Amino acid sequence: MMDVVDSDELLRRIQRARDCAVREERSWRSRSEELGATDPQGARDAAVRRMSYEAVLTVLDEILTPGKHTAEG
């Protein structure tokens, strides 16, 4: 059985997930930059991971602050 959580706890969990996504995005950005000259494939892999965390961050930002990211069209 899953625990029922209130809206404040849900908000805290989303904020923690956002904080984690920020740290991971920065880490993979740094790794991509470090590997750029010596390991192009590794740099590309790190860049893909960075972009994945950027996407997660965008979604979590939109949940926490609706309208923060507007759709480009």
PDB file of N, CA and C in Angstrom:
ATOM      1  N   MET A   1       0.845  -1.174   0.000  1.00  0.00           N
ATOM      2  CA  MET A   1       0.000   0.000   0.000  1.00  0.00           C
ATOM      3  C   MET A   1       0.894   1.241   0.000  1.00  0.00           C
ATOM      4  N   MET A   2       0.500   2.220  -0.767  1.00  0.00           N
ATOM      5  CA  MET A   2       1.253   3.479  -0.853  1.00  0.00           C
ATOM      6  C   MET A   2       0.747   4.440   0.215  1.00  0.00           C
ATOM      7  N   ASP A   3       1.680   5.243   0.738  1.00  0.00           N
ATOM      8  CA  ASP A   3       1.298   6.268   1.705  1.00  0.00           C
ATOM      9  C   ASP A   3       0.626   7.422   0.990  1.00  0.00           C
ATOM     10  N   VAL A   4      -0.382   7.960   1.614  1.00  0.00           N
ATOM     11  CA  VAL A   4      -1.036   9.148   1.093  1.00  0.00           C
ATOM     12  C   VAL A   4      -0.262  10.352   1.624  1.00  0.00           C
ATOM     13  N   VAL A   5       0.067  11.294   0.732  1.00  0.00           N
ATOM     14  CA  VAL A   5       0.794  12.483   1.155  1.00  0.00           C
ATOM     15  C   VAL A   5      -0.040  13.724   0.864  1.00  0.00           C
ATOM     16  N   ASP A   6       0.169  14.735   1.696  1.00  0.00           N
ATOM     17  CA  ASP A   6      -0.567  15.983   1.478  1.00  0.00           C
ATOM     18  C   ASP A   6       0.169  16.844   0.453  1.00  0.00           C
ATOM     19  N   SER A   7      -0.449  17.935   0.087  1.00  0.00           N
ATOM     20  CA  SER A   7       0.112  18.783  -0.969  1.00  0.00           C
ATOM     21  C   SER A   7       1.446  19.397  -0.566  1.00  0.00           C
ATOM     22  N   ASP A   8       1.635  19.720   0.713  1.00  0.00           N
ATOM     23  CA  ASP A   8       2.913  20.286   1.155  1.00  0.00           C
ATOM     24  C   ASP A   8       4.043  19.275   1.001  1.00  0.00           C
ATOM     25  N   GLU A   9       3.783  18.027   1.357  1.00  0.00           N
ATOM     26  CA  GLU A   9       4.796  16.986   1.207  1.00  0.00           C
ATOM     27  C   GLU A   9       5.082  16.737  -0.270  1.00  0.00           C
ATOM     28  N   LEU A  10       4.064  16.727  -1.086  1.00  0.00           N
ATOM     29  CA  LEU A  10       4.262  16.551  -2.523  1.00  0.00           C
ATOM     30  C   LEU A  10       5.118  17.683  -3.084  1.00  0.00           C
ATOM     31  N   LEU A  11       4.850  18.904  -2.669  1.00  0.00           N
ATOM     32  CA  LEU A  11       5.644  20.050  -3.118  1.00  0.00           C
ATOM     33  C   LEU A  11       7.101  19.897  -2.683  1.00  0.00           C
ATOM     34  N   ARG A  12       7.337  19.479  -1.444  1.00  0.00           N
ATOM     35  CA  ARG A  12       8.709  19.270  -0.966  1.00  0.00           C
ATOM     36  C   ARG A  12       9.418  18.206  -1.800  1.00  0.00           C
ATOM     37  N   ARG A  13       8.715  17.146  -2.132  1.00  0.00           N
ATOM     38  CA  ARG A  13       9.317  16.075  -2.942  1.00  0.00           C
ATOM     39  C   ARG A  13       9.669  16.565  -4.338  1.00  0.00           C
ATOM     40  N   ILE A  14       8.804  17.347  -4.936  1.00  0.00           N
ATOM     41  CA  ILE A  14       9.076  17.892  -6.268  1.00  0.00           C
ATOM     42  C   ILE A  14      10.266  18.848  -6.199  1.00  0.00           C
ATOM     43  N   GLN A  15      10.339  19.661  -5.153  1.00  0.00           N
ATOM     44  CA  GLN A  15      11.468  20.586  -5.005  1.00  0.00           C
ATOM     45  C   GLN A  15      12.780  19.827  -4.823  1.00  0.00           C
ATOM     46  N   ARG A  16      12.753  18.735  -4.044  1.00  0.00           N
ATOM     47  CA  ARG A  16      13.970  17.920  -3.892  1.00  0.00           C
ATOM     48  C   ARG A  16      14.365  17.298  -5.222  1.00  0.00           C
ATOM     49  N   ALA A  17      13.397  16.836  -5.975  1.00  0.00           N
ATOM     50  CA  ALA A  17      13.692  16.260  -7.287  1.00  0.00           C
ATOM     51  C   ALA A  17      14.279  17.323  -8.209  1.00  0.00           C
ATOM     52  N   ARG A  18      13.767  18.534  -8.148  1.00  0.00           N
ATOM     53  CA  ARG A  18      14.298  19.627  -8.966  1.00  0.00           C
ATOM     54  C   ARG A  18      15.740  19.938  -8.573  1.00  0.00           C
ATOM     55  N   ASP A  19      15.992  20.014  -7.279  1.00  0.00           N
ATOM     56  CA  ASP A  19      17.353  20.276  -6.801  1.00  0.00           C
ATOM     57  C   ASP A  19      18.318  19.197  -7.283  1.00  0.00           C
ATOM     58  N   CYS A  20      17.882  17.959  -7.252  1.00  0.00           N
ATOM     59  CA  CYS A  20      18.699  16.844  -7.740  1.00  0.00           C
ATOM     60  C   CYS A  20      18.961  17.002  -9.243  1.00  0.00           C
ATOM     61  N   ALA A  21      17.939  17.352 -10.003  1.00  0.00           N
ATOM     62  CA  ALA A  21      18.098  17.535 -11.450  1.00  0.00           C
ATOM     63  C   ALA A  21      19.074  18.663 -11.759  1.00  0.00           C
ATOM     64  N   VAL A  22      19.039  19.730 -10.965  1.00  0.00           N
ATOM     65  CA  VAL A  22      19.979  20.843 -11.157  1.00  0.00           C
ATOM     66  C   VAL A  22      21.408  20.350 -10.945  1.00  0.00           C
ATOM     67  N   ARG A  23      21.631  19.618  -9.858  1.00  0.00           N
ATOM     68  CA  ARG A  23      22.982  19.112  -9.572  1.00  0.00           C
ATOM     69  C   ARG A  23      23.467  18.175 -10.669  1.00  0.00           C
ATOM     70  N   GLU A  24      22.608  17.279 -11.108  1.00  0.00           N
ATOM     71  CA  GLU A  24      22.994  16.323 -12.149  1.00  0.00           C
ATOM     72  C   GLU A  24      23.278  17.022 -13.478  1.00  0.00           C
ATOM     73  N   GLU A  25      22.449  18.010 -13.836  1.00  0.00           N
ATOM     74  CA  GLU A  25      22.659  18.743 -15.087  1.00  0.00           C
ATOM     75  C   GLU A  25      24.019  19.446 -15.060  1.00  0.00           C
ATOM     76  N   ARG A  26      24.338  20.074 -13.942  1.00  0.00           N
ATOM     77  CA  ARG A  26      25.629  20.762 -13.814  1.00  0.00           C
ATOM     78  C   ARG A  26      26.796  19.775 -13.889  1.00  0.00           C
ATOM     79  N   SER A  27      26.626  18.647 -13.232  1.00  0.00           N
ATOM     80  CA  SER A  27      27.675  17.628 -13.226  1.00  0.00           C
ATOM     81  C   SER A  27      27.950  17.111 -14.635  1.00  0.00           C
ATOM     82  N   TRP A  28      26.886  16.790 -15.379  1.00  0.00           N
ATOM     83  CA  TRP A  28      27.066  16.267 -16.735  1.00  0.00           C
ATOM     84  C   TRP A  28      27.558  17.350 -17.692  1.00  0.00           C
ATOM     85  N   ARG A  29      27.164  18.597 -17.462  1.00  0.00           N
ATOM     86  CA  ARG A  29      27.679  19.706 -18.286  1.00  0.00           C
ATOM     87  C   ARG A  29      29.194  19.806 -18.101  1.00  0.00           C
ATOM     88  N   SER A  30      29.622  19.774 -16.856  1.00  0.00           N
ATOM     89  CA  SER A  30      31.045  19.863 -16.548  1.00  0.00           C
ATOM     90  C   SER A  30      31.805  18.683 -17.155  1.00  0.00           C
ATOM     91  N   ARG A  31      31.238  17.503 -17.010  1.00  0.00           N
ATOM     92  CA  ARG A  31      31.895  16.310 -17.562  1.00  0.00           C
ATOM     93  C   ARG A  31      32.008  16.397 -19.078  1.00  0.00           C
ATOM     94  N   SER A  32      30.963  16.858 -19.733  1.00  0.00           N
ATOM     95  CA  SER A  32      30.976  17.005 -21.185  1.00  0.00           C
ATOM     96  C   SER A  32      32.072  17.973 -21.619  1.00  0.00           C
ATOM     97  N   GLU A  33      32.196  19.081 -20.897  1.00  0.00           N
ATOM     98  CA  GLU A  33      33.223  20.069 -21.228  1.00  0.00           C
ATOM     99  C   GLU A  33      34.623  19.505 -21.007  1.00  0.00           C
ATOM    100  N   GLU A  34      34.804  18.749 -19.923  1.00  0.00           N
ATOM    101  CA  GLU A  34      36.112  18.160 -19.621  1.00  0.00           C
ATOM    102  C   GLU A  34      36.528  17.129 -20.671  1.00  0.00           C
ATOM    103  N   LEU A  35      35.574  16.358 -21.157  1.00  0.00           N
ATOM    104  CA  LEU A  35      35.877  15.286 -22.099  1.00  0.00           C
ATOM    105  C   LEU A  35      35.960  15.759 -23.544  1.00  0.00           C
ATOM    106  N   GLY A  36      35.512  16.969 -23.810  1.00  0.00           N
ATOM    107  CA  GLY A  36      35.416  17.474 -25.177  1.00  0.00           C
ATOM    108  C   GLY A  36      36.631  17.242 -26.046  1.00  0.00           C
ATOM    109  N   ALA A  37      37.805  17.551 -25.546  1.00  0.00           N
ATOM    110  CA  ALA A  37      39.014  17.462 -26.367  1.00  0.00           C
ATOM    111  C   ALA A  37      39.616  16.064 -26.395  1.00  0.00           C
ATOM    112  N   THR A  38      39.431  15.315 -25.329  1.00  0.00           N
ATOM    113  CA  THR A  38      40.120  14.027 -25.218  1.00  0.00           C
ATOM    114  C   THR A  38      39.255  12.825 -25.566  1.00  0.00           C
ATOM    115  N   ASP A  39      37.955  12.939 -25.381  1.00  0.00           N
ATOM    116  CA  ASP A  39      37.061  11.794 -25.595  1.00  0.00           C
ATOM    117  C   ASP A  39      35.751  12.287 -26.209  1.00  0.00           C
ATOM    118  N   PRO A  40      35.736  12.507 -27.534  1.00  0.00           N
ATOM    119  CA  PRO A  40      34.531  13.056 -28.175  1.00  0.00           C
ATOM    120  C   PRO A  40      33.270  12.221 -27.933  1.00  0.00           C
ATOM    121  N   GLN A  41      33.396  10.905 -27.971  1.00  0.00           N
ATOM    122  CA  GLN A  41      32.211  10.053 -27.738  1.00  0.00           C
ATOM    123  C   GLN A  41      31.715  10.202 -26.304  1.00  0.00           C
ATOM    124  N   GLY A  42      32.639  10.205 -25.363  1.00  0.00           N
ATOM    125  CA  GLY A  42      32.264  10.408 -23.968  1.00  0.00           C
ATOM    126  C   GLY A  42      31.618  11.768 -23.754  1.00  0.00           C
ATOM    127  N   ALA A  43      32.147  12.778 -24.444  1.00  0.00           N
ATOM    128  CA  ALA A  43      31.576  14.123 -24.347  1.00  0.00           C
ATOM    129  C   ALA A  43      30.154  14.150 -24.902  1.00  0.00           C
ATOM    130  N   ARG A  44      29.932  13.449 -26.007  1.00  0.00           N
ATOM    131  CA  ARG A  44      28.577  13.379 -26.586  1.00  0.00           C
ATOM    132  C   ARG A  44      27.619  12.663 -25.642  1.00  0.00           C
ATOM    133  N   ASP A  45      28.079  11.558 -25.063  1.00  0.00           N
ATOM    134  CA  ASP A  45      27.234  10.827 -24.117  1.00  0.00           C
ATOM    135  C   ASP A  45      26.877  11.700 -22.915  1.00  0.00           C
ATOM    136  N   ALA A  46      27.866  12.423 -22.403  1.00  0.00           N
ATOM    137  CA  ALA A  46      27.619  13.318 -21.276  1.00  0.00           C
ATOM    138  C   ALA A  46      26.653  14.435 -21.670  1.00  0.00           C
ATOM    139  N   ALA A  47      26.784  14.940 -22.887  1.00  0.00           N
ATOM    140  CA  ALA A  47      25.883  16.000 -23.358  1.00  0.00           C
ATOM    141  C   ALA A  47      24.447  15.493 -23.465  1.00  0.00           C
ATOM    142  N   VAL A  48      24.269  14.250 -23.896  1.00  0.00           N
ATOM    143  CA  VAL A  48      22.924  13.675 -23.970  1.00  0.00           C
ATOM    144  C   VAL A  48      22.320  13.566 -22.571  1.00  0.00           C
ATOM    145  N   ARG A  49      23.111  13.118 -21.623  1.00  0.00           N
ATOM    146  CA  ARG A  49      22.624  13.024 -20.243  1.00  0.00           C
ATOM    147  C   ARG A  49      22.280  14.417 -19.703  1.00  0.00           C
ATOM    148  N   ARG A  50      23.117  15.408 -20.004  1.00  0.00           N
ATOM    149  CA  ARG A  50      22.847  16.773 -19.573  1.00  0.00           C
ATOM    150  C   ARG A  50      21.516  17.267 -20.130  1.00  0.00           C
ATOM    151  N   MET A  51      21.288  17.001 -21.407  1.00  0.00           N
ATOM    152  CA  MET A  51      20.035  17.436 -22.032  1.00  0.00           C
ATOM    153  C   MET A  51      18.836  16.723 -21.416  1.00  0.00           C
ATOM    154  N   SER A  52      19.021  15.487 -21.030  1.00  0.00           N
ATOM    155  CA  SER A  52      17.935  14.747 -20.370  1.00  0.00           C
ATOM    156  C   SER A  52      17.567  15.413 -19.048  1.00  0.00           C
ATOM    157  N   TYR A  53      18.581  15.771 -18.272  1.00  0.00           N
ATOM    158  CA  TYR A  53      18.298  16.453 -17.005  1.00  0.00           C
ATOM    159  C   TYR A  53      17.728  17.836 -17.234  1.00  0.00           C
ATOM    160  N   GLU A  54      18.129  18.512 -18.290  1.00  0.00           N
ATOM    161  CA  GLU A  54      17.533  19.805 -18.616  1.00  0.00           C
ATOM    162  C   GLU A  54      16.035  19.653 -18.889  1.00  0.00           C
ATOM    163  N   ALA A  55      15.666  18.586 -19.590  1.00  0.00           N
ATOM    164  CA  ALA A  55      14.252  18.346 -19.879  1.00  0.00           C
ATOM    165  C   ALA A  55      13.477  18.077 -18.590  1.00  0.00           C
ATOM    166  N   VAL A  56      14.038  17.272 -17.716  1.00  0.00           N
ATOM    167  CA  VAL A  56      13.396  16.991 -16.426  1.00  0.00           C
ATOM    168  C   VAL A  56      13.248  18.288 -15.640  1.00  0.00           C
ATOM    169  N   LEU A  57      14.295  19.094 -15.633  1.00  0.00           N
ATOM    170  CA  LEU A  57      14.273  20.362 -14.918  1.00  0.00           C
ATOM    171  C   LEU A  57      13.190  21.289 -15.472  1.00  0.00           C
ATOM    172  N   THR A  58      13.047  21.336 -16.766  1.00  0.00           N
ATOM    173  CA  THR A  58      12.014  22.169 -17.384  1.00  0.00           C
ATOM    174  C   THR A  58      10.619  21.732 -16.937  1.00  0.00           C
ATOM    175  N   VAL A  59      10.387  20.439 -16.909  1.00  0.00           N
ATOM    176  CA  VAL A  59       9.078  19.921 -16.492  1.00  0.00           C
ATOM    177  C   VAL A  59       8.822  20.237 -15.023  1.00  0.00           C
ATOM    178  N   LEU A  60       9.809  19.994 -14.169  1.00  0.00           N
ATOM    179  CA  LEU A  60       9.622  20.270 -12.741  1.00  0.00           C
ATOM    180  C   LEU A  60       9.434  21.765 -12.487  1.00  0.00           C
ATOM    181  N   ASP A  61      10.164  22.602 -13.210  1.00  0.00           N
ATOM    182  CA  ASP A  61       9.962  24.049 -13.090  1.00  0.00           C
ATOM    183  C   ASP A  61       8.533  24.433 -13.459  1.00  0.00           C
ATOM    184  N   GLU A  62       8.021  23.838 -14.512  1.00  0.00           N
ATOM    185  CA  GLU A  62       6.665  24.161 -14.961  1.00  0.00           C
ATOM    186  C   GLU A  62       5.626  23.710 -13.938  1.00  0.00           C
ATOM    187  N   ILE A  63       5.882  22.599 -13.257  1.00  0.00           N
ATOM    188  CA  ILE A  63       4.973  22.148 -12.202  1.00  0.00           C
ATOM    189  C   ILE A  63       5.006  23.128 -11.034  1.00  0.00           C
ATOM    190  N   LEU A  64       6.215  23.540 -10.654  1.00  0.00           N
ATOM    191  CA  LEU A  64       6.360  24.426  -9.500  1.00  0.00           C
ATOM    192  C   LEU A  64       5.969  25.862  -9.796  1.00  0.00           C
ATOM    193  N   THR A  65       6.232  26.313 -11.023  1.00  0.00           N
ATOM    194  CA  THR A  65       5.927  27.693 -11.424  1.00  0.00           C
ATOM    195  C   THR A  65       5.285  27.670 -12.802  1.00  0.00           C
ATOM    196  N   PRO A  66       3.979  27.437 -12.862  1.00  0.00           N
ATOM    197  CA  PRO A  66       3.310  27.383 -14.162  1.00  0.00           C
ATOM    198  C   PRO A  66       3.565  28.639 -14.977  1.00  0.00           C
ATOM    199  N   GLY A  67       3.894  28.435 -16.252  1.00  0.00           N
ATOM    200  CA  GLY A  67       4.154  29.551 -17.150  1.00  0.00           C
ATOM    201  C   GLY A  67       5.606  29.986 -17.187  1.00  0.00           C
ATOM    202  N   LYS A  68       6.453  29.372 -16.353  1.00  0.00           N
ATOM    203  CA  LYS A  68       7.871  29.759 -16.332  1.00  0.00           C
ATOM    204  C   LYS A  68       8.512  29.480 -17.679  1.00  0.00           C
ATOM    205  N   HIS A  69       8.162  28.375 -18.290  1.00  0.00           N
ATOM    206  CA  HIS A  69       8.687  28.023 -19.601  1.00  0.00           C
ATOM    207  C   HIS A  69       7.532  28.068 -20.588  1.00  0.00           C
ATOM    208  N   THR A  70       7.603  28.958 -21.516  1.00  0.00           N
ATOM    209  CA  THR A  70       6.552  29.038 -22.520  1.00  0.00           C
ATOM    210  C   THR A  70       6.932  28.200 -23.714  1.00  0.00           C
ATOM    211  N   ALA A  71       5.948  27.655 -24.349  1.00  0.00           N
ATOM    212  CA  ALA A  71       6.181  26.831 -25.545  1.00  0.00           C
ATOM    213  C   ALA A  71       6.622  27.737 -26.690  1.00  0.00           C
ATOM    214  N   GLU A  72       7.642  27.280 -27.386  1.00  0.00           N
ATOM    215  CA  GLU A  72       8.091  28.016 -28.562  1.00  0.00           C
ATOM    216  C   GLU A  72       7.396  27.443 -29.776  1.00  0.00           C
ATOM    217  N   GLY A  73       6.913  28.279 -30.639  1.00  0.00           N
ATOM    218  CA  GLY A  73       6.191  27.732 -31.763  1.00  0.00           C
ATOM    219  C   GLY A  73       6.429  28.375 -33.018  1.00  0.00           C
TER     220      GLY A  73
END
